[in-house]
């Protein structure tokens, strides 16, 4: 919170948090601009990481994440389409469109990945996600290029940005993302069982159809809510669960909370770097996570997918 267009020393930040005085300009900047931005970033990072962990556990696909399997792209397309058709749309209104887009994207990608001989495989699911993402992203770009007003409204948002987030928006979206993360922790044991294999899970008495349905709804709320708040930020949902798994092993009762903490940390670091590199201007945080995540994705694609 010390870094921005104008730096503020750490003692002033601490004073603004503990002894807020609305008559002091720096205190206003900290409490009304930078704090909600940091909190928004932590919520988005944690939510995307937990969504990615759920997807990796249920599909047993090391490349599964909301960004790579098209969920983020579907949510973003739905928001852009709504702005294109309806004109000015508030960030609050983004939520319903993002959730709808995320749900439709998940259904389509899962359906495509399950087609053909042998049903769903990690490679088929990844390819289906890549194809769907490319297809939807091309339509999103076409809408933005064809309408300057739409482009002007959400240009920064489409690259993944935390700029301009306020406490009102945080309070609106926190119950959705918080509820999604709590729900994920509740079914973490079942996700661990399913990650060992469908037959093993059924043999242990798990209702795999119900668990998958609940998990899919949680992913839609977590990913869709995150996209509505900050735009389509890639790779956080891929990186954080793998780092968590490296630290705590294969138990999703531990993977999911560690993923949430690591996801929040990744977004916070990425947003800080985004404000430093081209200071006093700033880059979208989605650009920074892409720079970090792309090499990680290549590594996983080469060494983890069989």
PDB file of C-alpha atoms in Angstrom:
ATOM      1  CA  UNK A   1       0.000   0.000   0.000  1.00  0.00           C
ATOM      2  CA  UNK A   2       3.025   2.287   0.072  1.00  0.00           C
ATOM      3  CA  UNK A   3       3.409   2.127  -3.725  1.00  0.00           C
ATOM      4  CA  UNK A   4       1.387   4.128  -6.230  1.00  0.00           C
ATOM      5  CA  UNK A   5       1.507   7.213  -8.415  1.00  0.00           C
ATOM      6  CA  UNK A   6       2.916   8.884  -5.295  1.00  0.00           C
ATOM      7  CA  UNK A   7       4.713   6.764  -2.704  1.00  0.00           C
ATOM      8  CA  UNK A   8       3.567   6.949   0.912  1.00  0.00           C
ATOM      9  CA  UNK A   9       5.898   5.910   3.714  1.00  0.00           C
ATOM     10  CA  UNK A  10       5.055   2.823   5.754  1.00  0.00           C
ATOM     11  CA  UNK A  11       4.548   4.747   9.014  1.00  0.00           C
ATOM     12  CA  UNK A  12       1.794   6.801   7.366  1.00  0.00           C
ATOM     13  CA  UNK A  13       0.176   3.612   6.062  1.00  0.00           C
ATOM     14  CA  UNK A  14       0.161   2.077   9.544  1.00  0.00           C
ATOM     15  CA  UNK A  15      -1.215   5.301  11.005  1.00  0.00           C
ATOM     16  CA  UNK A  16      -3.980   5.399   8.361  1.00  0.00           C
ATOM     17  CA  UNK A  17      -4.994   1.839   9.221  1.00  0.00           C
ATOM     18  CA  UNK A  18      -4.895   2.193  13.002  1.00  0.00           C
ATOM     19  CA  UNK A  19      -5.695   5.879  13.511  1.00  0.00           C
ATOM     20  CA  UNK A  20      -7.656   6.988  10.459  1.00  0.00           C
ATOM     21  CA  UNK A  21      -8.140  10.741  10.055  1.00  0.00           C
ATOM     22  CA  UNK A  22     -10.340  11.790   7.127  1.00  0.00           C
ATOM     23  CA  UNK A  23      -8.819  15.264   7.155  1.00  0.00           C
ATOM     24  CA  UNK A  24      -5.404  13.882   6.133  1.00  0.00           C
ATOM     25  CA  UNK A  25      -5.099  13.379   2.365  1.00  0.00           C
ATOM     26  CA  UNK A  26      -2.686  10.421   2.571  1.00  0.00           C
ATOM     27  CA  UNK A  27      -5.066   8.661   4.959  1.00  0.00           C
ATOM     28  CA  UNK A  28      -7.883   9.064   2.439  1.00  0.00           C
ATOM     29  CA  UNK A  29      -5.717   7.575  -0.322  1.00  0.00           C
ATOM     30  CA  UNK A  30      -4.789   4.596   1.841  1.00  0.00           C
ATOM     31  CA  UNK A  31      -8.259   3.833   3.201  1.00  0.00           C
ATOM     32  CA  UNK A  32     -10.402   4.612   0.162  1.00  0.00           C
ATOM     33  CA  UNK A  33      -8.148   3.711  -2.775  1.00  0.00           C
ATOM     34  CA  UNK A  34      -5.278   1.398  -1.898  1.00  0.00           C
ATOM     35  CA  UNK A  35      -6.788  -0.770   0.831  1.00  0.00           C
ATOM     36  CA  UNK A  36      -9.854  -1.834  -1.195  1.00  0.00           C
ATOM     37  CA  UNK A  37      -7.554  -2.494  -4.142  1.00  0.00           C
ATOM     38  CA  UNK A  38      -5.319  -4.783  -2.073  1.00  0.00           C
ATOM     39  CA  UNK A  39      -8.296  -6.560  -0.503  1.00  0.00           C
ATOM     40  CA  UNK A  40      -9.873  -7.020  -3.948  1.00  0.00           C
ATOM     41  CA  UNK A  41      -6.648  -8.506  -5.274  1.00  0.00           C
ATOM     42  CA  UNK A  42      -6.335 -10.923  -2.378  1.00  0.00           C
ATOM     43  CA  UNK A  43      -9.946 -12.078  -2.792  1.00  0.00           C
ATOM     44  CA  UNK A  44      -9.514 -12.569  -6.534  1.00  0.00           C
ATOM     45  CA  UNK A  45      -6.210 -14.420  -6.149  1.00  0.00           C
ATOM     46  CA  UNK A  46      -7.559 -16.713  -3.452  1.00  0.00           C
ATOM     47  CA  UNK A  47     -10.759 -17.445  -5.381  1.00  0.00           C
ATOM     48  CA  UNK A  48      -9.016 -18.234  -8.667  1.00  0.00           C
ATOM     49  CA  UNK A  49      -6.505 -20.453  -6.863  1.00  0.00           C
ATOM     50  CA  UNK A  50      -9.216 -22.428  -5.067  1.00  0.00           C
ATOM     51  CA  UNK A  51     -11.198 -22.775  -8.306  1.00  0.00           C
ATOM     52  CA  UNK A  52      -8.071 -24.073 -10.032  1.00  0.00           C
ATOM     53  CA  UNK A  53      -7.409 -26.537  -7.220  1.00  0.00           C
ATOM     54  CA  UNK A  54     -10.958 -27.893  -7.436  1.00  0.00           C
ATOM     55  CA  UNK A  55     -10.687 -28.306 -11.204  1.00  0.00           C
ATOM     56  CA  UNK A  56      -7.330 -30.075 -10.994  1.00  0.00           C
ATOM     57  CA  UNK A  57      -8.620 -32.454  -8.340  1.00  0.00           C
ATOM     58  CA  UNK A  58     -11.867 -33.381 -10.074  1.00  0.00           C
ATOM     59  CA  UNK A  59     -10.417 -33.773 -13.580  1.00  0.00           C
ATOM     60  CA  UNK A  60      -7.037 -35.160 -12.467  1.00  0.00           C
ATOM     61  CA  UNK A  61      -5.610 -32.778 -15.028  1.00  0.00           C
ATOM     62  CA  UNK A  62      -2.474 -30.849 -13.928  1.00  0.00           C
ATOM     63  CA  UNK A  63      -3.217 -28.141 -16.504  1.00  0.00           C
ATOM     64  CA  UNK A  64      -6.769 -27.459 -15.329  1.00  0.00           C
ATOM     65  CA  UNK A  65      -7.530 -23.898 -14.257  1.00  0.00           C
ATOM     66  CA  UNK A  66     -10.295 -21.349 -14.903  1.00  0.00           C
ATOM     67  CA  UNK A  67      -8.108 -19.554 -17.448  1.00  0.00           C
ATOM     68  CA  UNK A  68      -6.881 -22.542 -19.418  1.00  0.00           C
ATOM     69  CA  UNK A  69     -10.219 -24.391 -19.535  1.00  0.00           C
ATOM     70  CA  UNK A  70     -12.088 -21.386 -20.886  1.00  0.00           C
ATOM     71  CA  UNK A  71     -14.117 -20.408 -17.816  1.00  0.00           C
ATOM     72  CA  UNK A  72     -12.493 -16.972 -17.563  1.00  0.00           C
ATOM     73  CA  UNK A  73     -12.833 -16.410 -21.312  1.00  0.00           C
ATOM     74  CA  UNK A  74     -16.524 -17.313 -21.224  1.00  0.00           C
ATOM     75  CA  UNK A  75     -17.174 -14.965 -18.319  1.00  0.00           C
ATOM     76  CA  UNK A  76     -15.278 -12.140 -20.022  1.00  0.00           C
ATOM     77  CA  UNK A  77     -17.146 -12.628 -23.303  1.00  0.00           C
ATOM     78  CA  UNK A  78     -20.502 -12.492 -21.516  1.00  0.00           C
ATOM     79  CA  UNK A  79     -19.573  -9.194 -19.839  1.00  0.00           C
ATOM     80  CA  UNK A  80     -18.261  -7.639 -23.071  1.00  0.00           C
ATOM     81  CA  UNK A  81     -21.383  -8.767 -24.941  1.00  0.00           C
ATOM     82  CA  UNK A  82     -23.589  -7.223 -22.255  1.00  0.00           C
ATOM     83  CA  UNK A  83     -21.730  -3.909 -22.446  1.00  0.00           C
ATOM     84  CA  UNK A  84     -21.901  -4.007 -26.257  1.00  0.00           C
ATOM     85  CA  UNK A  85     -25.659  -4.653 -26.327  1.00  0.00           C
ATOM     86  CA  UNK A  86     -26.797  -2.699 -23.279  1.00  0.00           C
ATOM     87  CA  UNK A  87     -24.311   0.150 -23.144  1.00  0.00           C
ATOM     88  CA  UNK A  88     -23.143   1.426 -19.774  1.00  0.00           C
ATOM     89  CA  UNK A  89     -23.096  -1.476 -17.314  1.00  0.00           C
ATOM     90  CA  UNK A  90     -21.891  -1.137 -13.712  1.00  0.00           C
ATOM     91  CA  UNK A  91     -19.299  -3.409 -12.143  1.00  0.00           C
ATOM     92  CA  UNK A  92     -22.083  -4.823  -9.976  1.00  0.00           C
ATOM     93  CA  UNK A  93     -24.041  -5.785 -13.071  1.00  0.00           C
ATOM     94  CA  UNK A  94     -20.957  -7.583 -14.408  1.00  0.00           C
ATOM     95  CA  UNK A  95     -21.545 -10.270 -11.787  1.00  0.00           C
ATOM     96  CA  UNK A  96     -24.660 -11.874 -13.267  1.00  0.00           C
ATOM     97  CA  UNK A  97     -23.252 -11.834 -16.800  1.00  0.00           C
ATOM     98  CA  UNK A  98     -19.891 -13.212 -15.684  1.00  0.00           C
ATOM     99  CA  UNK A  99     -21.520 -16.068 -13.758  1.00  0.00           C
ATOM    100  CA  UNK A 100     -23.699 -16.978 -16.733  1.00  0.00           C
ATOM    101  CA  UNK A 101     -20.731 -16.887 -19.105  1.00  0.00           C
ATOM    102  CA  UNK A 102     -18.587 -18.984 -16.767  1.00  0.00           C
ATOM    103  CA  UNK A 103     -21.315 -21.621 -16.402  1.00  0.00           C
ATOM    104  CA  UNK A 104     -21.929 -21.916 -20.145  1.00  0.00           C
ATOM    105  CA  UNK A 105     -18.189 -22.081 -20.838  1.00  0.00           C
ATOM    106  CA  UNK A 106     -17.666 -24.852 -18.302  1.00  0.00           C
ATOM    107  CA  UNK A 107     -20.495 -26.945 -19.761  1.00  0.00           C
ATOM    108  CA  UNK A 108     -19.249 -26.533 -23.335  1.00  0.00           C
ATOM    109  CA  UNK A 109     -15.606 -27.320 -22.550  1.00  0.00           C
ATOM    110  CA  UNK A 110     -16.474 -30.350 -20.435  1.00  0.00           C
ATOM    111  CA  UNK A 111     -18.777 -31.593 -23.193  1.00  0.00           C
ATOM    112  CA  UNK A 112     -16.113 -31.153 -25.871  1.00  0.00           C
ATOM    113  CA  UNK A 113     -13.477 -32.823 -23.698  1.00  0.00           C
ATOM    114  CA  UNK A 114     -15.738 -35.832 -23.103  1.00  0.00           C
ATOM    115  CA  UNK A 115     -16.541 -36.493 -26.762  1.00  0.00           C
ATOM    116  CA  UNK A 116     -15.088 -39.360 -28.729  1.00  0.00           C
ATOM    117  CA  UNK A 117     -13.609 -42.723 -27.818  1.00  0.00           C
ATOM    118  CA  UNK A 118     -12.380 -43.093 -24.250  1.00  0.00           C
ATOM    119  CA  UNK A 119     -14.369 -40.204 -22.796  1.00  0.00           C
ATOM    120  CA  UNK A 120     -12.686 -37.326 -21.028  1.00  0.00           C
ATOM    121  CA  UNK A 121      -8.897 -37.317 -20.709  1.00  0.00           C
ATOM    122  CA  UNK A 122      -6.614 -34.570 -19.335  1.00  0.00           C
ATOM    123  CA  UNK A 123      -5.191 -33.867 -22.795  1.00  0.00           C
ATOM    124  CA  UNK A 124      -8.605 -33.727 -24.506  1.00  0.00           C
ATOM    125  CA  UNK A 125      -9.956 -31.420 -21.814  1.00  0.00           C
ATOM    126  CA  UNK A 126      -6.964 -29.095 -22.137  1.00  0.00           C
ATOM    127  CA  UNK A 127      -7.260 -28.990 -25.924  1.00  0.00           C
ATOM    128  CA  UNK A 128     -11.013 -28.348 -25.678  1.00  0.00           C
ATOM    129  CA  UNK A 129     -10.321 -25.472 -23.294  1.00  0.00           C
ATOM    130  CA  UNK A 130      -7.656 -24.021 -25.574  1.00  0.00           C
ATOM    131  CA  UNK A 131      -9.922 -24.209 -28.632  1.00  0.00           C
ATOM    132  CA  UNK A 132     -12.887 -22.706 -26.793  1.00  0.00           C
ATOM    133  CA  UNK A 133     -10.742 -19.928 -25.309  1.00  0.00           C
ATOM    134  CA  UNK A 134      -9.326 -19.008 -28.720  1.00  0.00           C
ATOM    135  CA  UNK A 135     -12.785 -19.082 -30.303  1.00  0.00           C
ATOM    136  CA  UNK A 136     -14.467 -16.952 -27.639  1.00  0.00           C
ATOM    137  CA  UNK A 137     -11.530 -14.558 -27.337  1.00  0.00           C
ATOM    138  CA  UNK A 138     -11.708 -13.863 -31.072  1.00  0.00           C
ATOM    139  CA  UNK A 139     -15.375 -12.881 -30.725  1.00  0.00           C
ATOM    140  CA  UNK A 140     -14.567 -10.759 -27.674  1.00  0.00           C
ATOM    141  CA  UNK A 141     -11.866  -8.937 -29.643  1.00  0.00           C
ATOM    142  CA  UNK A 142     -14.226  -8.459 -32.585  1.00  0.00           C
ATOM    143  CA  UNK A 143     -16.838  -6.824 -30.351  1.00  0.00           C
ATOM    144  CA  UNK A 144     -14.251  -4.524 -28.805  1.00  0.00           C
ATOM    145  CA  UNK A 145     -12.778  -3.513 -32.160  1.00  0.00           C
ATOM    146  CA  UNK A 146     -16.167  -2.921 -33.779  1.00  0.00           C
ATOM    147  CA  UNK A 147     -17.437  -0.584 -31.075  1.00  0.00           C
ATOM    148  CA  UNK A 148     -15.163   2.151 -29.728  1.00  0.00           C
ATOM    149  CA  UNK A 149     -17.499   2.977 -26.851  1.00  0.00           C
ATOM    150  CA  UNK A 150     -17.408  -0.604 -25.578  1.00  0.00           C
ATOM    151  CA  UNK A 151     -13.624  -0.670 -25.936  1.00  0.00           C
ATOM    152  CA  UNK A 152     -13.236   2.581 -24.016  1.00  0.00           C
ATOM    153  CA  UNK A 153     -15.433   1.342 -21.157  1.00  0.00           C
ATOM    154  CA  UNK A 154     -13.682  -1.934 -20.423  1.00  0.00           C
ATOM    155  CA  UNK A 155     -10.291  -1.791 -22.162  1.00  0.00           C
ATOM    156  CA  UNK A 156      -8.297  -2.052 -18.923  1.00  0.00           C
ATOM    157  CA  UNK A 157     -10.716  -4.542 -17.368  1.00  0.00           C
ATOM    158  CA  UNK A 158     -10.277  -7.062 -20.208  1.00  0.00           C
ATOM    159  CA  UNK A 159      -6.538  -7.299 -19.442  1.00  0.00           C
ATOM    160  CA  UNK A 160      -7.202  -7.949 -15.750  1.00  0.00           C
ATOM    161  CA  UNK A 161      -7.111  -4.856 -13.565  1.00  0.00           C
ATOM    162  CA  UNK A 162      -7.695  -3.915  -9.933  1.00  0.00           C
ATOM    163  CA  UNK A 163      -7.692  -0.161 -10.512  1.00  0.00           C
ATOM    164  CA  UNK A 164     -10.686   1.760  -9.180  1.00  0.00           C
ATOM    165  CA  UNK A 165     -12.094  -0.970  -6.938  1.00  0.00           C
ATOM    166  CA  UNK A 166     -13.810   0.497  -3.873  1.00  0.00           C
ATOM    167  CA  UNK A 167     -15.225  -0.747  -0.578  1.00  0.00           C
ATOM    168  CA  UNK A 168     -18.789  -0.819  -1.904  1.00  0.00           C
ATOM    169  CA  UNK A 169     -17.809  -3.286  -4.610  1.00  0.00           C
ATOM    170  CA  UNK A 170     -15.721  -5.335  -2.169  1.00  0.00           C
ATOM    171  CA  UNK A 171     -18.657  -5.599   0.246  1.00  0.00           C
ATOM    172  CA  UNK A 172     -20.966  -6.637  -2.589  1.00  0.00           C
ATOM    173  CA  UNK A 173     -18.786  -9.422  -3.947  1.00  0.00           C
ATOM    174  CA  UNK A 174     -17.095 -10.688  -0.751  1.00  0.00           C
ATOM    175  CA  UNK A 175     -20.058 -12.893   0.341  1.00  0.00           C
ATOM    176  CA  UNK A 176     -20.106 -14.599  -3.068  1.00  0.00           C
ATOM    177  CA  UNK A 177     -16.387 -15.360  -3.162  1.00  0.00           C
ATOM    178  CA  UNK A 178     -16.218 -16.094   0.561  1.00  0.00           C
ATOM    179  CA  UNK A 179     -19.156 -18.471   0.349  1.00  0.00           C
ATOM    180  CA  UNK A 180     -17.549 -20.233  -2.596  1.00  0.00           C
ATOM    181  CA  UNK A 181     -14.305 -20.761  -0.703  1.00  0.00           C
ATOM    182  CA  UNK A 182     -16.093 -22.033   2.404  1.00  0.00           C
ATOM    183  CA  UNK A 183     -18.071 -24.456   0.243  1.00  0.00           C
ATOM    184  CA  UNK A 184     -14.831 -25.683  -1.331  1.00  0.00           C
ATOM    185  CA  UNK A 185     -13.339 -26.416   2.093  1.00  0.00           C
ATOM    186  CA  UNK A 186     -16.489 -28.325   3.085  1.00  0.00           C
ATOM    187  CA  UNK A 187     -16.118 -30.762   0.150  1.00  0.00           C
ATOM    188  CA  UNK A 188     -12.295 -30.873   0.230  1.00  0.00           C
ATOM    189  CA  UNK A 189     -12.215 -34.427   1.623  1.00  0.00           C
ATOM    190  CA  UNK A 190     -14.484 -35.647  -1.190  1.00  0.00           C
ATOM    191  CA  UNK A 191     -12.309 -33.901  -3.788  1.00  0.00           C
ATOM    192  CA  UNK A 192      -9.288 -35.762  -2.399  1.00  0.00           C
ATOM    193  CA  UNK A 193     -11.118 -39.067  -2.795  1.00  0.00           C
ATOM    194  CA  UNK A 194     -12.237 -38.314  -6.364  1.00  0.00           C
ATOM    195  CA  UNK A 195      -8.702 -37.237  -7.285  1.00  0.00           C
ATOM    196  CA  UNK A 196      -7.595 -40.812  -6.552  1.00  0.00           C
ATOM    197  CA  UNK A 197      -9.932 -42.137  -9.242  1.00  0.00           C
ATOM    198  CA  UNK A 198     -13.628 -42.501  -9.972  1.00  0.00           C
ATOM    199  CA  UNK A 199     -13.756 -46.201  -9.073  1.00  0.00           C
ATOM    200  CA  UNK A 200     -11.976 -45.675  -5.760  1.00  0.00           C
ATOM    201  CA  UNK A 201     -14.315 -42.814  -4.846  1.00  0.00           C
ATOM    202  CA  UNK A 202     -17.404 -44.891  -5.601  1.00  0.00           C
ATOM    203  CA  UNK A 203     -15.949 -47.836  -3.713  1.00  0.00           C
ATOM    204  CA  UNK A 204     -15.601 -45.592  -0.663  1.00  0.00           C
ATOM    205  CA  UNK A 205     -19.261 -44.628  -0.923  1.00  0.00           C
ATOM    206  CA  UNK A 206     -18.892 -41.186  -2.479  1.00  0.00           C
ATOM    207  CA  UNK A 207     -21.752 -39.776  -4.546  1.00  0.00           C
ATOM    208  CA  UNK A 208     -19.409 -38.573  -7.281  1.00  0.00           C
ATOM    209  CA  UNK A 209     -22.148 -37.079  -9.456  1.00  0.00           C
ATOM    210  CA  UNK A 210     -23.410 -34.868  -6.625  1.00  0.00           C
ATOM    211  CA  UNK A 211     -19.905 -33.812  -5.573  1.00  0.00           C
ATOM    212  CA  UNK A 212     -18.978 -32.901  -9.150  1.00  0.00           C
ATOM    213  CA  UNK A 213     -22.166 -30.866  -9.518  1.00  0.00           C
ATOM    214  CA  UNK A 214     -21.538 -28.968  -6.272  1.00  0.00           C
ATOM    215  CA  UNK A 215     -17.899 -28.417  -7.206  1.00  0.00           C
ATOM    216  CA  UNK A 216     -18.846 -27.139 -10.661  1.00  0.00           C
ATOM    217  CA  UNK A 217     -21.217 -24.594  -9.100  1.00  0.00           C
ATOM    218  CA  UNK A 218     -18.470 -23.464  -6.721  1.00  0.00           C
ATOM    219  CA  UNK A 219     -16.019 -23.023  -9.609  1.00  0.00           C
ATOM    220  CA  UNK A 220     -18.571 -20.936 -11.505  1.00  0.00           C
ATOM    221  CA  UNK A 221     -19.121 -18.643  -8.509  1.00  0.00           C
ATOM    222  CA  UNK A 222     -15.415 -18.336  -7.696  1.00  0.00           C
ATOM    223  CA  UNK A 223     -14.187 -17.812 -11.254  1.00  0.00           C
ATOM    224  CA  UNK A 224     -17.177 -15.789 -12.430  1.00  0.00           C
ATOM    225  CA  UNK A 225     -17.062 -13.542  -9.376  1.00  0.00           C
ATOM    226  CA  UNK A 226     -13.332 -12.989  -9.799  1.00  0.00           C
ATOM    227  CA  UNK A 227     -13.712 -12.073 -13.470  1.00  0.00           C
ATOM    228  CA  UNK A 228     -16.538  -9.674 -12.632  1.00  0.00           C
ATOM    229  CA  UNK A 229     -14.366  -7.946 -10.037  1.00  0.00           C
ATOM    230  CA  UNK A 230     -11.000  -7.803 -11.799  1.00  0.00           C
ATOM    231  CA  UNK A 231     -11.350  -9.083 -15.354  1.00  0.00           C
ATOM    232  CA  UNK A 232      -9.898 -12.309 -16.797  1.00  0.00           C
ATOM    233  CA  UNK A 233      -6.629 -12.835 -14.888  1.00  0.00           C
ATOM    234  CA  UNK A 234      -4.794 -15.908 -16.145  1.00  0.00           C
ATOM    235  CA  UNK A 235      -2.525 -18.548 -14.594  1.00  0.00           C
ATOM    236  CA  UNK A 236      -3.161 -17.866 -10.886  1.00  0.00           C
ATOM    237  CA  UNK A 237      -5.494 -20.859 -10.747  1.00  0.00           C
ATOM    238  CA  UNK A 238      -2.798 -22.971 -12.407  1.00  0.00           C
ATOM    239  CA  UNK A 239       0.271 -21.972 -10.398  1.00  0.00           C
ATOM    240  CA  UNK A 240      -1.031 -21.724  -6.821  1.00  0.00           C
ATOM    241  CA  UNK A 241      -2.451 -25.287  -6.471  1.00  0.00           C
ATOM    242  CA  UNK A 242       0.793 -26.805  -7.786  1.00  0.00           C
ATOM    243  CA  UNK A 243       2.867 -24.801  -5.317  1.00  0.00           C
ATOM    244  CA  UNK A 244       0.489 -25.803  -2.519  1.00  0.00           C
ATOM    245  CA  UNK A 245       0.648 -29.461  -3.537  1.00  0.00           C
ATOM    246  CA  UNK A 246       4.444 -29.289  -3.459  1.00  0.00           C
ATOM    247  CA  UNK A 247       4.298 -28.021   0.140  1.00  0.00           C
ATOM    248  CA  UNK A 248       1.476 -30.075   1.702  1.00  0.00           C
ATOM    249  CA  UNK A 249       1.056 -33.171  -0.479  1.00  0.00           C
ATOM    250  CA  UNK A 250      -2.099 -34.557  -2.078  1.00  0.00           C
ATOM    251  CA  UNK A 251      -4.741 -33.857   0.592  1.00  0.00           C
ATOM    252  CA  UNK A 252      -7.142 -31.189  -0.672  1.00  0.00           C
ATOM    253  CA  UNK A 253      -8.118 -30.291   2.883  1.00  0.00           C
ATOM    254  CA  UNK A 254      -4.683 -28.650   2.939  1.00  0.00           C
ATOM    255  CA  UNK A 255      -4.189 -27.913  -0.754  1.00  0.00           C
ATOM    256  CA  UNK A 256      -7.197 -25.598  -1.008  1.00  0.00           C
ATOM    257  CA  UNK A 257      -6.408 -23.266   1.938  1.00  0.00           C
ATOM    258  CA  UNK A 258      -2.729 -23.126   0.987  1.00  0.00           C
ATOM    259  CA  UNK A 259      -3.749 -22.419  -2.615  1.00  0.00           C
ATOM    260  CA  UNK A 260      -5.933 -19.544  -1.411  1.00  0.00           C
ATOM    261  CA  UNK A 261      -3.049 -18.002   0.534  1.00  0.00           C
ATOM    262  CA  UNK A 262      -0.595 -18.440  -2.341  1.00  0.00           C
ATOM    263  CA  UNK A 263      -3.082 -17.093  -4.889  1.00  0.00           C
ATOM    264  CA  UNK A 264      -3.622 -13.977  -2.784  1.00  0.00           C
ATOM    265  CA  UNK A 265       0.155 -13.554  -2.518  1.00  0.00           C
ATOM    266  CA  UNK A 266       0.701 -13.979  -6.276  1.00  0.00           C
ATOM    267  CA  UNK A 267      -1.885 -11.323  -7.144  1.00  0.00           C
ATOM    268  CA  UNK A 268      -0.542  -8.925  -4.506  1.00  0.00           C
ATOM    269  CA  UNK A 269       3.020  -9.269  -5.811  1.00  0.00           C
ATOM    270  CA  UNK A 270       1.865  -9.033  -9.432  1.00  0.00           C
ATOM    271  CA  UNK A 271      -0.180  -5.896  -8.790  1.00  0.00           C
ATOM    272  CA  UNK A 272       2.711  -4.293  -6.913  1.00  0.00           C
ATOM    273  CA  UNK A 273       5.090  -4.988  -9.808  1.00  0.00           C
ATOM    274  CA  UNK A 274       2.486  -3.691 -12.265  1.00  0.00           C
ATOM    275  CA  UNK A 275       2.520  -0.352 -10.446  1.00  0.00           C
ATOM    276  CA  UNK A 276       6.324  -0.153 -10.290  1.00  0.00           C
ATOM    277  CA  UNK A 277       7.500  -1.112 -13.789  1.00  0.00           C
ATOM    278  CA  UNK A 278       6.031   1.816 -15.763  1.00  0.00           C
ATOM    279  CA  UNK A 279       5.573   4.229 -12.868  1.00  0.00           C
ATOM    280  CA  UNK A 280       3.750   6.676 -12.630  1.00  0.00           C
ATOM    281  CA  UNK A 281       1.528   4.733 -15.061  1.00  0.00           C
ATOM    282  CA  UNK A 282       0.596   1.118 -14.358  1.00  0.00           C
ATOM    283  CA  UNK A 283       0.162  -2.176 -16.157  1.00  0.00           C
ATOM    284  CA  UNK A 284      -2.869  -4.435 -15.731  1.00  0.00           C
ATOM    285  CA  UNK A 285      -2.127  -7.125 -13.166  1.00  0.00           C
ATOM    286  CA  UNK A 286      -3.220  -9.721 -15.742  1.00  0.00           C
ATOM    287  CA  UNK A 287      -0.160  -8.843 -17.817  1.00  0.00           C
ATOM    288  CA  UNK A 288       2.148  -9.618 -14.897  1.00  0.00           C
ATOM    289  CA  UNK A 289       0.488 -12.938 -14.041  1.00  0.00           C
ATOM    290  CA  UNK A 290       0.713 -13.952 -17.712  1.00  0.00           C
ATOM    291  CA  UNK A 291       4.442 -13.191 -17.769  1.00  0.00           C
ATOM    292  CA  UNK A 292       4.920 -15.334 -14.667  1.00  0.00           C
ATOM    293  CA  UNK A 293       2.493 -18.090 -15.607  1.00  0.00           C
ATOM    294  CA  UNK A 294       3.317 -18.747 -19.262  1.00  0.00           C
ATOM    295  CA  UNK A 295       6.718 -20.397 -18.578  1.00  0.00           C
ATOM    296  CA  UNK A 296       5.123 -22.412 -15.759  1.00  0.00           C
ATOM    297  CA  UNK A 297       2.412 -23.638 -18.129  1.00  0.00           C
ATOM    298  CA  UNK A 298       5.016 -24.684 -20.709  1.00  0.00           C
ATOM    299  CA  UNK A 299       6.884 -26.641 -18.028  1.00  0.00           C
ATOM    300  CA  UNK A 300       3.732 -28.463 -16.950  1.00  0.00           C
ATOM    301  CA  UNK A 301       2.657 -29.161 -20.518  1.00  0.00           C
ATOM    302  CA  UNK A 302       6.039 -30.707 -21.271  1.00  0.00           C
ATOM    303  CA  UNK A 303       6.728 -32.711 -18.124  1.00  0.00           C
ATOM    304  CA  UNK A 304       3.403 -33.379 -16.374  1.00  0.00           C
ATOM    305  CA  UNK A 305       0.915 -34.260 -19.117  1.00  0.00           C
ATOM    306  CA  UNK A 306       1.188 -37.772 -20.455  1.00  0.00           C
TER     307      UNK A 306
END
